[in-house]
């Protein structure tokens, strides 16, 4: 939140700029009128400096305004919205630096059209409240935008992984194990690993780990798999090797205190994925897979299992490598969750590279298309006797859209939440470029399924998988008919 001194500087600067522009004075002109330097006046208007009493007096006299009016925190009507914005937390909540925007530049934009900008910001806030978007949701949406802007590939983190491996003699050509990483945590970073404490607390069964910074103690659930343990260790190494202080202390997270924690959690997770699934070996394996003229699911399965990771970690790693190395940028990543016995599926995680492909998280509680392989793999896993996971692949052809996607999906049971199933999927836009990259991608290689987005907005006829009527589409068509009838009536009177 903007502290009092900063707020006072900003308000004074905004008032000075308003008075100067009202009098049609440039900064150069005000400098000549007052005898103060142009650069000094510029810093005052930007809220970086607050003039001393004698300088305020010179400004007040030169601009012919009362001294008390100039130093008052009361703003004129057209600047009042800016005061509300500055006193609120909104500018501090938005991670402006992440997108190369300086707060003062944004304030300048607001100052030039305060009423309109304030109305716009207020509208955004009301929309977020209407859809029950939490502060965490806002932070995560900002992070997704940041990832998408960089095609979800970060050279600096990739290089950090290689530096770490070299410094600690970790052989990236071999399968990384928790034992390899635990040794580094204990010997180098003085960690204490405790696998008993969390089991004593029944309300912490959803947590995989808790880090206690003062004691450098990592509490681990004794229910986690070897892959999960390795990922947790890799994240802890990232925090230490990259010297990240502002961090989360639980996994999964309970709440974020700041956007920096959201960003740092992503950086540590990216580091962990890049360490467990090294870029070079994955690229070599994918090149071999893509060069095959026939698709062999077992070959892909072997690639995934060659790494000590979960399906989700592997699929997320693909979102780093495919855009960067293979120039496959029109893709999406989705994670769905489903409670056994429920008729709803929740899109709990998503990422879209290059363009906004369907689907997106549904804020209207509508029913996602049951024809998606993402949902079918969950259903198939629930119906099967498999204990670890099930997988599926299909070409999704969207109704009323020329876009088609090759979608790979895997589903399993959430080990920490009772009766919860989840699937992770990666979808790639079918294009001439993709077909050139994937030699096995031929006309009839995979099942093609005509899909919608939600049942409520789907125009697919006679769909046996439909679980809700297309009322949203029907309403749209009804309004279109009404519009056509009204237009005809109006034209008949000409």
XYZ file of C-alpha atoms in Angstrom:
494
model
C 0.000 0.000 0.000
C 1.272 3.521 -0.774
C 2.768 4.976 2.409
C 1.720 8.441 3.611
C 4.854 10.329 2.466
C 4.659 8.801 -0.996
C 0.961 9.591 -1.226
C 1.589 13.246 -0.251
C 4.323 13.589 -2.902
C 2.087 12.081 -5.594
C -0.880 14.297 -4.744
C 1.257 17.450 -4.733
C 2.784 16.494 -8.093
C -0.605 15.828 -9.658
C -1.995 19.157 -8.419
C 1.029 21.055 -9.668
C 0.751 19.435 -13.099
C -2.975 20.180 -13.285
C -2.521 23.841 -12.366
C 0.384 24.221 -14.805
C -1.526 22.677 -17.724
C -4.658 24.699 -16.881
C -2.525 27.817 -17.334
C -1.095 26.470 -20.630
C 2.399 26.406 -19.229
C 5.041 23.916 -20.324
C 7.589 22.610 -17.838
C 10.119 24.852 -19.572
C 7.811 27.829 -19.150
C 7.209 27.084 -15.451
C 10.967 26.748 -14.939
C 11.541 30.240 -16.430
C 8.671 31.677 -14.404
C 9.863 30.270 -11.055
C 13.613 30.092 -11.512
C 13.491 26.384 -10.591
C 15.113 23.835 -12.896
C 12.987 21.935 -15.390
C 14.341 18.556 -14.161
C 13.519 19.464 -10.541
C 9.958 20.424 -11.476
C 9.594 17.215 -13.487
C 10.590 15.120 -10.460
C 8.052 17.000 -8.324
C 5.251 16.332 -10.803
C 6.140 12.645 -10.950
C 5.904 12.387 -7.167
C 9.590 11.704 -6.667
C 10.309 14.887 -4.682
C 8.398 17.206 -2.395
C 9.559 20.837 -2.463
C 10.670 22.651 0.658
C 8.498 25.422 2.103
C 10.285 28.249 0.279
C 9.964 26.437 -3.053
C 6.234 25.821 -2.458
C 5.838 29.539 -1.798
C 7.597 30.388 -5.091
C 5.349 27.969 -6.990
C 2.177 29.307 -5.344
C 3.097 32.915 -6.099
C 4.195 32.223 -9.673
C 1.044 30.229 -10.462
C -1.180 32.689 -8.577
C -2.800 30.074 -6.342
C -3.102 30.094 -2.544
C -0.271 28.338 -0.700
C -2.784 26.341 1.374
C -4.554 25.111 -1.772
C -1.298 23.847 -3.250
C -0.277 21.835 -0.167
C -3.777 20.575 0.653
C -4.454 16.873 0.079
C -7.952 17.740 -1.103
C -8.255 17.139 -4.818
C -10.426 18.887 -7.377
C -13.409 16.937 -8.676
C -11.650 15.727 -11.832
C -8.635 14.479 -9.859
C -10.605 12.964 -6.978
C -10.772 9.499 -8.614
C -6.968 9.383 -8.662
C -6.877 9.987 -4.919
C -9.216 7.040 -4.426
C -7.024 4.823 -6.595
C -3.818 5.914 -4.844
C -5.301 5.321 -1.403
C -6.577 1.893 -2.421
C -4.327 -1.137 -2.834
C -5.012 -1.579 -6.529
C -1.706 -0.219 -7.890
C 0.278 -2.233 -5.376
C -1.666 -5.399 -6.129
C -0.993 -5.184 -9.875
C 2.526 -6.525 -10.675
C 3.355 -3.565 -12.927
C 7.119 -4.172 -12.999
C 6.580 -7.634 -14.428
C 5.133 -6.080 -17.580
C 7.650 -3.237 -17.801
C 5.225 -0.600 -16.501
C 6.280 1.966 -13.909
C 3.736 3.092 -11.364
C 4.378 6.771 -12.084
C 3.751 6.199 -15.793
C 0.410 4.635 -14.957
C -0.403 7.561 -12.674
C 0.378 9.928 -15.574
C -2.104 8.014 -17.745
C -4.725 8.214 -15.007
C -4.036 11.936 -14.507
C -4.707 12.705 -18.169
C -8.228 11.238 -18.075
C -9.028 10.530 -14.407
C -12.784 10.055 -14.655
C -12.605 7.659 -17.623
C -9.708 5.633 -16.243
C -11.292 5.455 -12.812
C -14.541 4.227 -14.387
C -12.580 1.598 -16.323
C -10.741 0.361 -13.216
C -13.976 0.365 -11.219
C -15.605 -1.709 -13.971
C -12.801 -4.267 -13.864
C -13.106 -4.480 -10.076
C -16.885 -4.957 -10.272
C -16.518 -7.667 -12.911
C -14.005 -9.496 -10.721
C -16.335 -9.213 -7.723
C -19.291 -10.451 -9.795
C -17.332 -13.539 -10.824
C -16.018 -13.987 -7.284
C -12.388 -13.641 -8.363
C -10.098 -13.765 -5.360
C -6.853 -11.891 -4.870
C -5.046 -15.176 -5.503
C -6.978 -15.645 -8.763
C -5.891 -12.179 -9.864
C -2.251 -12.957 -9.059
C -2.402 -16.284 -10.898
C -4.017 -14.641 -13.942
C -1.187 -12.081 -13.973
C 1.351 -14.891 -13.795
C -0.300 -16.730 -16.698
C -0.149 -13.561 -18.791
C 3.545 -13.269 -17.962
C 4.185 -16.887 -18.954
C 2.231 -16.522 -22.166
C 4.076 -13.300 -23.075
C 7.352 -15.273 -22.893
C 5.987 -18.439 -24.548
C 6.542 -20.039 -21.139
C 10.280 -20.372 -21.729
C 12.882 -18.653 -19.544
C 16.533 -18.835 -20.562
C 17.814 -17.532 -17.232
C 16.169 -20.356 -15.272
C 17.354 -22.974 -17.787
C 20.908 -21.639 -17.433
C 20.625 -21.661 -13.633
C 19.758 -25.363 -13.726
C 22.858 -26.109 -15.796
C 25.030 -24.019 -13.456
C 23.637 -25.853 -10.439
C 24.220 -29.264 -12.031
C 27.808 -28.333 -12.858
C 28.504 -26.866 -9.404
C 27.146 -29.885 -7.544
C 28.175 -32.567 -10.019
C 24.636 -33.661 -10.832
C 24.675 -35.742 -14.005
C 21.739 -34.478 -16.076
C 22.045 -37.384 -18.482
C 20.929 -39.748 -15.723
C 17.594 -40.081 -13.919
C 17.478 -37.610 -11.008
C 16.415 -39.149 -7.674
C 15.379 -37.694 -4.348
C 18.545 -39.165 -2.805
C 20.691 -37.076 -5.170
C 18.917 -33.878 -4.151
C 18.477 -34.651 -0.461
C 22.228 -34.935 -0.113
C 22.643 -31.404 -1.488
C 19.918 -29.986 0.771
C 21.375 -31.561 3.906
C 25.102 -31.186 3.223
C 25.152 -27.844 1.415
C 22.120 -25.961 2.688
C 21.975 -27.515 6.182
C 18.411 -28.809 5.903
C 16.773 -31.103 8.427
C 14.284 -33.523 6.847
C 11.382 -34.610 9.065
C 8.916 -37.224 7.769
C 6.978 -37.736 11.030
C 5.619 -34.360 12.184
C 2.940 -33.810 9.511
C 1.379 -37.209 10.234
C 0.541 -35.977 13.750
C -1.863 -33.349 12.399
C -5.029 -34.725 10.813
C -6.025 -31.337 9.332
C -2.788 -31.199 7.312
C -3.361 -34.336 5.264
C -3.695 -32.260 2.068
C -0.187 -30.856 2.465
C 2.859 -32.529 0.973
C 5.396 -30.417 2.796
C 5.912 -27.490 5.164
C 9.185 -25.557 5.401
C 10.208 -23.971 8.719
C 12.773 -21.261 7.850
C 14.123 -20.545 11.348
C 15.049 -24.182 11.847
C 15.766 -24.934 8.182
C 13.501 -27.925 8.657
C 11.477 -29.477 5.855
C 8.429 -31.402 7.050
C 7.427 -34.045 4.518
C 4.252 -36.063 4.245
C 5.000 -39.759 4.526
C 2.359 -40.373 1.831
C 4.220 -38.752 -1.044
C 5.691 -40.695 -3.945
C 9.327 -40.731 -4.943
C 8.551 -38.370 -7.850
C 6.757 -35.916 -5.564
C 9.613 -35.973 -3.076
C 12.126 -35.310 -5.844
C 10.083 -32.350 -7.104
C 9.792 -30.887 -3.586
C 13.546 -31.223 -3.048
C 14.220 -29.612 -6.420
C 12.019 -26.630 -5.499
C 13.819 -26.202 -2.180
C 17.147 -26.266 -3.999
C 15.829 -23.574 -6.352
C 14.909 -21.304 -3.450
C 18.393 -21.690 -1.983
C 20.525 -21.758 -5.135
C 18.697 -18.744 -6.625
C 18.708 -16.998 -3.211
C 14.940 -16.471 -3.188
C 13.789 -15.142 0.188
C 10.162 -14.121 -0.357
C 8.629 -17.542 -0.786
C 5.792 -19.865 0.139
C 6.315 -22.351 2.933
C 3.771 -25.017 2.039
C 3.055 -27.198 -0.963
C 0.344 -27.007 -2.123
C 0.099 -23.323 -1.173
C -2.448 -22.168 1.391
C -2.442 -18.473 0.501
C -0.228 -15.879 -1.152
C 0.816 -12.767 0.740
C 2.144 -10.972 -2.358
C 2.577 -11.347 -6.087
C 6.312 -11.848 -5.562
C 5.514 -15.080 -3.752
C 3.396 -16.218 -6.702
C 6.195 -15.410 -9.136
C 8.886 -16.994 -6.960
C 6.811 -20.138 -6.558
C 6.603 -20.356 -10.358
C 10.356 -19.786 -10.739
C 11.141 -22.533 -8.223
C 8.681 -24.902 -9.909
C 10.121 -24.154 -13.338
C 13.637 -24.786 -11.994
C 12.480 -28.093 -10.502
C 10.884 -29.241 -13.751
C 13.959 -28.267 -15.768
C 16.240 -30.100 -13.334
C 14.211 -33.321 -13.247
C 13.512 -33.223 -17.000
C 16.660 -31.710 -18.551
C 16.201 -29.825 -21.789
C 18.834 -31.670 -23.847
C 17.624 -35.199 -23.158
C 13.955 -34.290 -23.635
C 14.646 -32.531 -26.930
C 16.545 -35.578 -28.240
C 13.718 -37.918 -27.242
C 11.027 -35.711 -28.789
C 12.940 -35.376 -32.043
C 13.110 -39.152 -32.246
C 9.401 -39.501 -31.414
C 8.350 -36.866 -33.939
C 10.416 -38.461 -36.699
C 8.498 -41.756 -36.475
C 6.073 -42.387 -39.330
C 3.700 -44.332 -37.063
C 2.498 -43.186 -33.660
C 3.367 -45.648 -30.899
C 1.795 -44.794 -27.526
C 4.274 -47.068 -25.757
C 7.159 -44.970 -27.060
C 5.652 -41.809 -25.552
C 4.903 -43.687 -22.333
C 8.551 -44.754 -22.092
C 9.718 -41.161 -22.527
C 7.496 -40.005 -19.667
C 8.599 -42.873 -17.422
C 12.278 -42.271 -18.160
C 12.039 -39.281 -15.819
C 11.365 -39.309 -12.113
C 8.283 -37.116 -12.430
C 4.501 -37.023 -12.443
C 2.478 -36.798 -15.648
C 1.650 -33.194 -14.767
C 5.307 -32.200 -14.391
C 6.114 -33.825 -17.750
C 3.240 -32.165 -19.612
C 4.080 -28.793 -18.112
C 7.684 -29.250 -19.202
C 6.416 -29.791 -22.739
C 4.890 -26.293 -22.609
C 8.436 -24.945 -22.114
C 10.169 -26.998 -24.780
C 7.649 -27.267 -27.644
C 7.322 -23.492 -28.251
C 11.045 -22.782 -27.887
C 12.728 -25.697 -29.661
C 10.057 -26.932 -32.081
C 8.268 -23.620 -32.661
C 4.955 -25.256 -31.703
C 3.418 -22.216 -30.028
C -0.307 -22.615 -30.583
C -0.886 -24.899 -27.644
C -2.683 -25.102 -24.340
C -2.254 -26.920 -21.022
C -5.263 -27.879 -18.871
C -5.799 -29.573 -15.531
C -9.291 -30.773 -14.656
C -10.477 -32.103 -11.304
C -13.580 -34.165 -10.613
C -15.168 -35.404 -7.396
C -16.486 -38.937 -7.595
C -20.276 -38.957 -7.758
C -20.406 -35.355 -8.926
C -21.709 -34.250 -12.320
C -19.288 -31.325 -12.632
C -15.675 -30.938 -13.696
C -13.493 -28.013 -12.633
C -10.755 -26.490 -14.768
C -8.247 -25.865 -11.970
C -5.227 -24.869 -14.050
C -4.720 -23.550 -17.559
C -2.100 -22.012 -19.799
C -2.499 -20.794 -23.392
C 0.503 -20.004 -25.569
C 0.223 -17.542 -28.483
C -3.561 -17.417 -28.702
C -6.558 -18.021 -26.481
C -7.658 -21.494 -27.434
C -10.793 -23.020 -25.976
C -11.561 -23.942 -23.334
C -11.071 -21.451 -20.510
C -11.982 -21.665 -16.861
C -15.754 -21.462 -16.660
C -16.956 -18.763 -14.257
C -20.631 -19.404 -15.046
C -20.734 -22.936 -13.619
C -21.713 -24.357 -17.000
C -21.014 -27.950 -18.007
C -17.862 -28.592 -19.998
C -18.207 -30.726 -23.122
C -18.126 -34.404 -22.143
C -16.561 -35.289 -25.480
C -13.223 -33.771 -24.492
C -10.493 -36.333 -23.989
C -9.572 -34.433 -20.795
C -12.882 -35.481 -19.232
C -13.065 -38.893 -20.886
C -9.710 -39.977 -19.439
C -11.006 -39.201 -15.940
C -14.172 -41.189 -16.624
C -12.205 -44.083 -18.133
C -9.825 -44.162 -15.183
C -12.709 -44.268 -12.706
C -14.271 -47.153 -14.619
C -11.046 -49.122 -14.977
C -9.115 -51.208 -12.492
C -5.884 -49.304 -13.148
C -4.149 -47.996 -10.064
C -1.736 -45.426 -11.473
C -3.142 -43.619 -14.503
C -4.953 -43.811 -17.822
C -4.226 -41.878 -20.973
C -5.954 -40.828 -24.152
C -5.409 -38.917 -27.373
C -7.816 -37.416 -29.875
C -8.268 -34.700 -32.439
C -10.827 -32.207 -31.164
C -12.761 -30.465 -33.920
C -14.740 -27.501 -32.608
C -18.261 -26.861 -33.858
C -18.527 -23.570 -35.802
C -14.768 -23.130 -35.788
C -12.058 -24.037 -38.292
C -9.653 -24.890 -35.464
C -8.753 -28.474 -34.650
C -6.385 -29.629 -31.898
C -4.339 -32.730 -31.262
C -4.924 -33.306 -27.546
C -3.000 -35.696 -25.287
C -4.363 -36.407 -21.824
C -3.556 -38.458 -18.724
C -5.706 -39.012 -15.636
C -5.126 -40.351 -12.129
C -6.451 -40.169 -8.595
C -5.421 -37.288 -6.363
C -3.362 -38.986 -3.632
C -4.105 -36.271 -1.093
C -7.799 -35.633 -1.599
C -10.407 -38.289 -1.037
C -12.574 -39.198 -4.048
C -10.922 -36.551 -6.258
C -9.720 -37.439 -9.742
C -7.747 -35.231 -12.081
C -6.508 -35.100 -15.654
C -3.820 -33.069 -17.347
C -3.859 -32.352 -21.060
C -1.809 -30.625 -23.676
C -3.406 -29.555 -26.933
C -1.658 -28.417 -30.125
C -3.357 -26.559 -32.961
C -3.458 -28.677 -36.110
C -1.568 -26.683 -38.726
C 0.726 -27.361 -41.693
C 3.661 -26.571 -39.396
C 2.575 -29.163 -36.803
C 2.041 -31.792 -39.496
C 5.559 -31.170 -40.778
C 6.971 -31.555 -37.270
C 5.015 -34.689 -36.379
C 5.729 -37.227 -39.094
C 3.162 -39.659 -37.664
C 0.330 -37.139 -37.894
C -1.720 -38.349 -40.840
C -5.382 -38.022 -41.777
C -6.672 -41.059 -39.854
C -3.958 -41.493 -37.223
C -6.205 -40.467 -34.336
C -9.896 -40.480 -33.517
C -11.564 -37.186 -34.389
C -14.310 -35.911 -32.132
C -16.674 -33.017 -32.797
C -16.753 -31.013 -29.570
C -18.244 -27.896 -28.076
C -17.104 -25.739 -25.175
C -19.986 -26.037 -22.733
C -23.295 -27.850 -23.180
C -25.127 -24.583 -22.555
C -23.485 -22.946 -25.605
C -23.070 -25.988 -27.876
C -24.824 -26.352 -31.248
C -23.875 -30.000 -31.840
C -27.098 -31.810 -32.781
C -28.275 -35.090 -31.204
C -25.338 -35.279 -28.803
C -25.660 -38.362 -26.610
C -23.056 -36.939 -24.211
C -24.992 -33.746 -23.507
C -25.770 -33.135 -19.813
C -27.500 -29.734 -20.137
C -29.685 -27.974 -22.688
C -28.061 -25.339 -24.937
C -30.076 -22.519 -23.363
C -27.371 -19.899 -23.939
C -27.329 -20.666 -27.662
C -31.127 -20.846 -27.811
C -31.415 -17.436 -26.147
C -28.968 -15.968 -28.668
C -30.963 -17.394 -31.583
C -34.240 -16.133 -30.082
C -32.866 -12.611 -29.727
C -31.606 -12.781 -33.307
C -35.099 -13.696 -34.513
C -36.627 -10.839 -32.497
C -34.091 -8.434 -33.972
C -34.887 -9.626 -37.496
C -38.648 -9.235 -36.927
C -38.275 -5.733 -35.483
C -36.031 -4.747 -38.413
C -38.661 -6.034 -40.851
C -41.413 -4.012 -39.140
C -39.323 -0.827 -39.232
C -38.485 -1.297 -42.921
C -42.163 -1.882 -43.763
C -42.982 1.680 -42.600
C -40.479 3.314 -44.940
